[in-house]
Amino acid sequence: IVLIYLVYPDIVRRSMSLFGCKSFDDDKSYLRADFEVECWSEEHTRYALTVGLMGLLFWGIGFPLGGFFLLRKSWMSTSHTEIRMKYGYLVNGYKEEYYYWEAVLAYRKVIIAFISVFLAGIDSGVQALFGILFLLACLYIHLINRPFIDNTLNSLETISLFVVIMTLWCGLLIYGGNVSRAGDIFLFTLIALLNFWFVGLWLSRFSREFIANLKETQPKCFA
């Protein structure tokens, strides 16, 4: 299950990439992933409607939905402790009423992949704007629910979403070309500082958890 969730975003993105086309002056469109492939040619249609569509339906929609119903059925009929032992990666760390939150995060990845693939042909600014709006909605939903048991994890998730939103917003300003060179330097610096700040917070949290677990499992090392 852990391995599947690790490769899940890449599978969804690759399935969607089979529908990402770019039009040219010859009134033809070609696959963004491989400009040698003409979109909706016989070969492309065959792959798009089999590998691409089936990948989206099964992985993009079906996999998180199936996981949600599996967890829901087990949650209603089995000991919660037993479920946490069996599906630890999916439910550990979440409050009991948010046992399904991993499916919510999976669909977040699907929508982000959709924005990155299907809006790439419109305009980078529009793509970034839709990304910002969607992430603002994600931030709002997270702040309302705060699904993690540990408030530090809730804070890290809030900060991570904020940093991504600010990174996209700064990139949008730079892309617009209406900022002076000094403004560009300031925005680049702001992006770097925000991301370094989040990485520092994450490393601090990780090191504390690692040391705490080490003290629990290897108490002789700290005697």
mmCIF file of C-alpha atoms in Angstrom:
data_model
loop_
_atom_site.group_PDB
_atom_site.id
_atom_site.type_symbol
_atom_site.label_atom_id
_atom_site.label_comp_id
_atom_site.label_asym_id
_atom_site.label_seq_id
_atom_site.Cartn_x
_atom_site.Cartn_y
_atom_site.Cartn_z
ATOM 1 C CA ILE A 1 0.000 0.000 0.000
ATOM 2 C CA VAL A 2 2.833 2.389 0.872
ATOM 3 C CA LEU A 3 4.506 1.762 -2.501
ATOM 4 C CA ILE A 4 1.239 2.310 -4.385
ATOM 5 C CA TYR A 5 0.652 5.648 -2.665
ATOM 6 C CA LEU A 6 4.215 6.718 -3.456
ATOM 7 C CA VAL A 7 3.829 6.071 -7.196
ATOM 8 C CA TYR A 8 0.152 7.135 -7.325
ATOM 9 C CA PRO A 9 0.737 10.820 -8.289
ATOM 10 C CA ASP A 10 3.130 9.832 -11.078
ATOM 11 C CA ILE A 11 0.691 7.257 -12.497
ATOM 12 C CA VAL A 12 -2.128 9.824 -12.551
ATOM 13 C CA ARG A 13 0.073 12.496 -14.120
ATOM 14 C CA ARG A 14 1.326 10.106 -16.817
ATOM 15 C CA SER A 15 -2.239 8.987 -17.588
ATOM 16 C CA MET A 16 -3.336 12.606 -17.955
ATOM 17 C CA SER A 17 -0.305 13.447 -20.091
ATOM 18 C CA LEU A 18 -1.770 11.260 -22.849
ATOM 19 C CA PHE A 19 -4.462 13.947 -23.261
ATOM 20 C CA GLY A 20 -2.174 16.970 -23.035
ATOM 21 C CA CYS A 21 -1.861 18.349 -26.577
ATOM 22 C CA LYS A 22 -0.381 21.518 -28.067
ATOM 23 C CA SER A 23 -1.703 23.087 -31.281
ATOM 24 C CA PHE A 24 0.599 24.478 -33.979
ATOM 25 C CA ASP A 25 0.181 26.691 -37.047
ATOM 26 C CA ASP A 26 -0.366 23.699 -39.343
ATOM 27 C CA ASP A 27 -3.769 23.134 -37.685
ATOM 28 C CA LYS A 28 -2.443 20.008 -36.075
ATOM 29 C CA SER A 29 -1.870 19.275 -32.407
ATOM 30 C CA TYR A 30 0.881 17.161 -30.938
ATOM 31 C CA LEU A 31 1.347 15.455 -27.616
ATOM 32 C CA ARG A 32 3.204 17.682 -25.163
ATOM 33 C CA ALA A 33 5.008 14.676 -23.727
ATOM 34 C CA ASP A 34 6.273 13.705 -27.213
ATOM 35 C CA PHE A 35 5.946 16.156 -30.096
ATOM 36 C CA GLU A 36 6.486 13.324 -32.572
ATOM 37 C CA VAL A 37 3.028 11.952 -31.722
ATOM 38 C CA GLU A 38 0.114 13.682 -33.458
ATOM 39 C CA CYS A 39 -2.899 14.003 -31.188
ATOM 40 C CA TRP A 40 -5.931 11.885 -32.041
ATOM 41 C CA SER A 41 -4.145 9.964 -34.737
ATOM 42 C CA GLU A 42 -5.054 6.306 -34.804
ATOM 43 C CA GLU A 43 -2.119 5.341 -32.606
ATOM 44 C CA HIS A 44 -2.649 8.159 -30.113
ATOM 45 C CA THR A 45 -6.408 7.550 -29.869
ATOM 46 C CA ARG A 46 -5.802 3.887 -29.120
ATOM 47 C CA TYR A 47 -3.385 4.669 -26.284
ATOM 48 C CA ALA A 48 -5.429 7.599 -24.932
ATOM 49 C CA LEU A 49 -8.673 5.620 -24.711
ATOM 50 C CA THR A 50 -7.063 2.513 -23.248
ATOM 51 C CA VAL A 51 -3.998 3.355 -21.173
ATOM 52 C CA GLY A 52 -4.903 7.006 -20.488
ATOM 53 C CA LEU A 53 -8.640 6.775 -19.843
ATOM 54 C CA MET A 54 -8.472 3.486 -17.960
ATOM 55 C CA GLY A 55 -5.581 4.823 -15.894
ATOM 56 C CA LEU A 56 -7.609 7.902 -14.942
ATOM 57 C CA LEU A 57 -10.745 5.942 -14.145
ATOM 58 C CA PHE A 58 -9.004 3.202 -12.178
ATOM 59 C CA TRP A 59 -6.139 5.085 -10.514
ATOM 60 C CA GLY A 60 -7.299 8.689 -10.550
ATOM 61 C CA ILE A 61 -10.879 8.092 -9.411
ATOM 62 C CA GLY A 62 -11.320 4.445 -8.453
ATOM 63 C CA PHE A 63 -8.254 3.843 -6.283
ATOM 64 C CA PRO A 64 -8.892 6.587 -3.654
ATOM 65 C CA LEU A 65 -12.638 5.900 -3.745
ATOM 66 C CA GLY A 66 -12.079 2.170 -3.257
ATOM 67 C CA GLY A 67 -9.689 2.887 -0.383
ATOM 68 C CA PHE A 68 -12.282 5.167 1.217
ATOM 69 C CA PHE A 69 -15.064 2.544 1.085
ATOM 70 C CA LEU A 70 -12.693 -0.175 2.309
ATOM 71 C CA LEU A 71 -11.683 1.938 5.294
ATOM 72 C CA ARG A 72 -15.280 3.011 5.957
ATOM 73 C CA LYS A 73 -16.528 -0.579 5.963
ATOM 74 C CA SER A 74 -13.717 -1.692 8.254
ATOM 75 C CA TRP A 75 -14.097 1.355 10.500
ATOM 76 C CA MET A 76 -17.771 0.614 11.068
ATOM 77 C CA SER A 77 -17.348 -3.083 11.806
ATOM 78 C CA THR A 78 -13.860 -3.603 13.258
ATOM 79 C CA SER A 79 -11.899 -2.391 16.251
ATOM 80 C CA HIS A 80 -10.237 0.939 15.497
ATOM 81 C CA THR A 81 -7.021 -0.297 17.083
ATOM 82 C CA GLU A 82 -6.996 -3.295 14.743
ATOM 83 C CA ILE A 83 -7.577 -1.030 11.729
ATOM 84 C CA ARG A 84 -4.713 1.240 12.746
ATOM 85 C CA MET A 85 -2.470 -1.824 12.914
ATOM 86 C CA LYS A 86 -3.662 -3.163 9.554
ATOM 87 C CA TYR A 87 -3.884 0.113 7.597
ATOM 88 C CA GLY A 88 -1.451 2.149 9.660
ATOM 89 C CA TYR A 89 -0.015 4.154 6.778
ATOM 90 C CA LEU A 90 -3.484 5.339 5.735
ATOM 91 C CA VAL A 91 -5.006 6.232 9.110
ATOM 92 C CA ASN A 92 -2.231 6.758 11.655
ATOM 93 C CA GLY A 93 -1.824 10.353 12.686
ATOM 94 C CA TYR A 94 -5.389 11.325 11.863
ATOM 95 C CA LYS A 95 -8.206 11.956 14.313
ATOM 96 C CA GLU A 96 -10.735 9.122 14.401
ATOM 97 C CA GLU A 97 -13.404 11.119 12.578
ATOM 98 C CA TYR A 98 -10.917 11.832 9.768
ATOM 99 C CA TYR A 99 -9.787 8.260 9.099
ATOM 100 C CA TYR A 100 -10.569 8.847 5.400
ATOM 101 C CA TRP A 101 -8.371 11.959 4.983
ATOM 102 C CA GLU A 102 -5.724 10.168 2.935
ATOM 103 C CA ALA A 103 -8.351 9.800 0.177
ATOM 104 C CA VAL A 104 -8.957 13.564 0.335
ATOM 105 C CA LEU A 105 -5.226 14.170 -0.144
ATOM 106 C CA ALA A 106 -5.186 11.705 -3.053
ATOM 107 C CA TYR A 107 -7.921 13.639 -4.860
ATOM 108 C CA ARG A 108 -6.014 16.855 -4.161
ATOM 109 C CA LYS A 109 -3.096 15.351 -6.082
ATOM 110 C CA VAL A 110 -5.449 14.402 -8.941
ATOM 111 C CA ILE A 111 -6.750 17.973 -9.274
ATOM 112 C CA ILE A 112 -3.244 19.443 -9.114
ATOM 113 C CA ALA A 113 -2.165 17.021 -11.855
ATOM 114 C CA PHE A 114 -5.224 18.068 -13.881
ATOM 115 C CA ILE A 115 -4.267 21.747 -13.576
ATOM 116 C CA SER A 116 -0.634 21.079 -14.489
ATOM 117 C CA VAL A 117 -1.516 18.997 -17.574
ATOM 118 C CA PHE A 118 -4.772 20.303 -19.032
ATOM 119 C CA LEU A 119 -4.289 24.009 -18.352
ATOM 120 C CA ALA A 120 -0.722 24.019 -19.645
ATOM 121 C CA GLY A 121 -1.992 24.734 -23.156
ATOM 122 C CA ILE A 122 -3.911 27.855 -22.152
ATOM 123 C CA ASP A 123 -1.457 30.169 -20.428
ATOM 124 C CA SER A 124 1.067 29.774 -17.619
ATOM 125 C CA GLY A 125 -0.449 32.728 -15.778
ATOM 126 C CA VAL A 126 -3.947 31.244 -15.944
ATOM 127 C CA GLN A 127 -2.555 27.890 -14.862
ATOM 128 C CA ALA A 128 -0.835 29.452 -11.837
ATOM 129 C CA LEU A 129 -3.994 31.414 -10.966
ATOM 130 C CA PHE A 130 -6.138 28.270 -10.966
ATOM 131 C CA GLY A 131 -3.481 26.546 -8.875
ATOM 132 C CA ILE A 132 -3.540 29.374 -6.321
ATOM 133 C CA LEU A 133 -7.348 29.360 -6.117
ATOM 134 C CA PHE A 134 -7.464 25.599 -5.657
ATOM 135 C CA LEU A 135 -4.756 25.629 -2.981
ATOM 136 C CA LEU A 136 -6.543 28.455 -1.153
ATOM 137 C CA ALA A 137 -9.620 26.213 -1.069
ATOM 138 C CA CYS A 138 -7.442 23.352 0.244
ATOM 139 C CA LEU A 139 -6.012 25.638 2.922
ATOM 140 C CA TYR A 140 -9.492 26.736 3.985
ATOM 141 C CA ILE A 141 -10.711 23.118 4.196
ATOM 142 C CA HIS A 142 -7.645 22.123 6.195
ATOM 143 C CA LEU A 143 -8.024 25.010 8.666
ATOM 144 C CA ILE A 144 -11.679 24.122 9.259
ATOM 145 C CA ASN A 145 -11.008 20.421 9.849
ATOM 146 C CA ARG A 146 -7.426 20.209 11.182
ATOM 147 C CA PRO A 147 -7.478 16.410 10.689
ATOM 148 C CA PHE A 148 -4.194 15.481 12.381
ATOM 149 C CA ILE A 149 -4.056 14.420 16.022
ATOM 150 C CA ASP A 150 -0.779 16.291 16.507
ATOM 151 C CA ASN A 151 -1.248 20.049 16.239
ATOM 152 C CA THR A 152 2.338 20.378 15.021
ATOM 153 C CA LEU A 153 1.418 18.335 11.941
ATOM 154 C CA ASN A 154 -1.632 20.538 11.395
ATOM 155 C CA SER A 155 0.626 23.590 11.577
ATOM 156 C CA LEU A 156 3.157 22.066 9.154
ATOM 157 C CA GLU A 157 0.391 21.298 6.661
ATOM 158 C CA THR A 158 -0.900 24.863 6.970
ATOM 159 C CA ILE A 159 2.572 26.296 6.454
ATOM 160 C CA SER A 160 3.297 24.001 3.496
ATOM 161 C CA LEU A 161 0.116 25.094 1.707
ATOM 162 C CA PHE A 162 0.882 28.747 2.494
ATOM 163 C CA VAL A 163 4.429 28.414 1.115
ATOM 164 C CA VAL A 164 3.214 26.759 -2.101
ATOM 165 C CA ILE A 165 0.557 29.459 -2.573
ATOM 166 C CA MET A 166 3.110 32.233 -2.011
ATOM 167 C CA THR A 167 5.568 30.536 -4.388
ATOM 168 C CA LEU A 168 2.933 30.397 -7.135
ATOM 169 C CA TRP A 169 1.831 33.969 -6.446
ATOM 170 C CA CYS A 170 5.400 35.305 -6.609
ATOM 171 C CA GLY A 171 5.992 33.286 -9.774
ATOM 172 C CA LEU A 172 2.819 34.773 -11.260
ATOM 173 C CA LEU A 173 4.072 38.303 -10.561
ATOM 174 C CA ILE A 174 7.448 37.512 -12.130
ATOM 175 C CA TYR A 175 5.808 35.873 -15.145
ATOM 176 C CA GLY A 176 3.600 38.926 -15.675
ATOM 177 C CA GLY A 177 6.693 40.992 -16.451
ATOM 178 C CA ASN A 178 5.326 44.100 -14.743
ATOM 179 C CA VAL A 179 7.849 43.975 -11.902
ATOM 180 C CA SER A 180 11.179 45.774 -11.956
ATOM 181 C CA ARG A 181 14.472 43.898 -11.796
ATOM 182 C CA ALA A 182 14.761 44.787 -8.129
ATOM 183 C CA GLY A 183 11.242 43.454 -7.629
ATOM 184 C CA ASP A 184 12.173 40.201 -9.388
ATOM 185 C CA ILE A 185 15.186 39.784 -7.107
ATOM 186 C CA PHE A 186 13.017 40.454 -4.053
ATOM 187 C CA LEU A 187 10.402 37.909 -5.156
ATOM 188 C CA PHE A 188 13.045 35.262 -5.923
ATOM 189 C CA THR A 189 14.585 35.881 -2.506
ATOM 190 C CA LEU A 190 11.176 35.649 -0.832
ATOM 191 C CA ILE A 191 10.474 32.322 -2.570
ATOM 192 C CA ALA A 192 13.847 30.923 -1.455
ATOM 193 C CA LEU A 193 13.441 32.118 2.151
ATOM 194 C CA LEU A 194 9.917 30.721 2.473
ATOM 195 C CA ASN A 195 10.926 27.324 1.141
ATOM 196 C CA PHE A 196 14.068 27.180 3.312
ATOM 197 C CA TRP A 197 11.905 28.157 6.289
ATOM 198 C CA PHE A 198 9.513 25.277 5.683
ATOM 199 C CA VAL A 199 12.315 22.762 5.092
ATOM 200 C CA GLY A 200 13.935 23.910 8.357
ATOM 201 C CA LEU A 201 10.670 23.439 10.262
ATOM 202 C CA TRP A 202 10.167 19.991 8.740
ATOM 203 C CA LEU A 203 13.729 18.893 9.554
ATOM 204 C CA SER A 204 13.340 20.158 13.116
ATOM 205 C CA ARG A 205 10.120 18.187 13.547
ATOM 206 C CA PHE A 206 11.616 15.070 11.933
ATOM 207 C CA SER A 207 14.748 15.178 14.108
ATOM 208 C CA ARG A 208 12.697 15.534 17.304
ATOM 209 C CA GLU A 209 10.506 12.565 16.352
ATOM 210 C CA PHE A 210 13.555 10.505 15.357
ATOM 211 C CA ILE A 211 15.319 11.164 18.668
ATOM 212 C CA ALA A 212 12.126 10.465 20.638
ATOM 213 C CA ASN A 213 11.643 7.114 18.861
ATOM 214 C CA LEU A 214 15.313 6.275 19.341
ATOM 215 C CA LYS A 215 15.042 6.954 23.081
ATOM 216 C CA GLU A 216 12.000 4.694 23.241
ATOM 217 C CA THR A 217 13.458 1.809 21.230
ATOM 218 C CA GLN A 218 17.128 2.139 22.234
ATOM 219 C CA PRO A 219 17.127 3.533 25.780
ATOM 220 C CA LYS A 220 20.666 2.202 26.438
ATOM 221 C CA CYS A 221 22.057 4.681 23.900
ATOM 222 C CA PHE A 222 20.890 7.549 26.128
ATOM 223 C CA ALA A 223 21.713 5.984 29.482
#
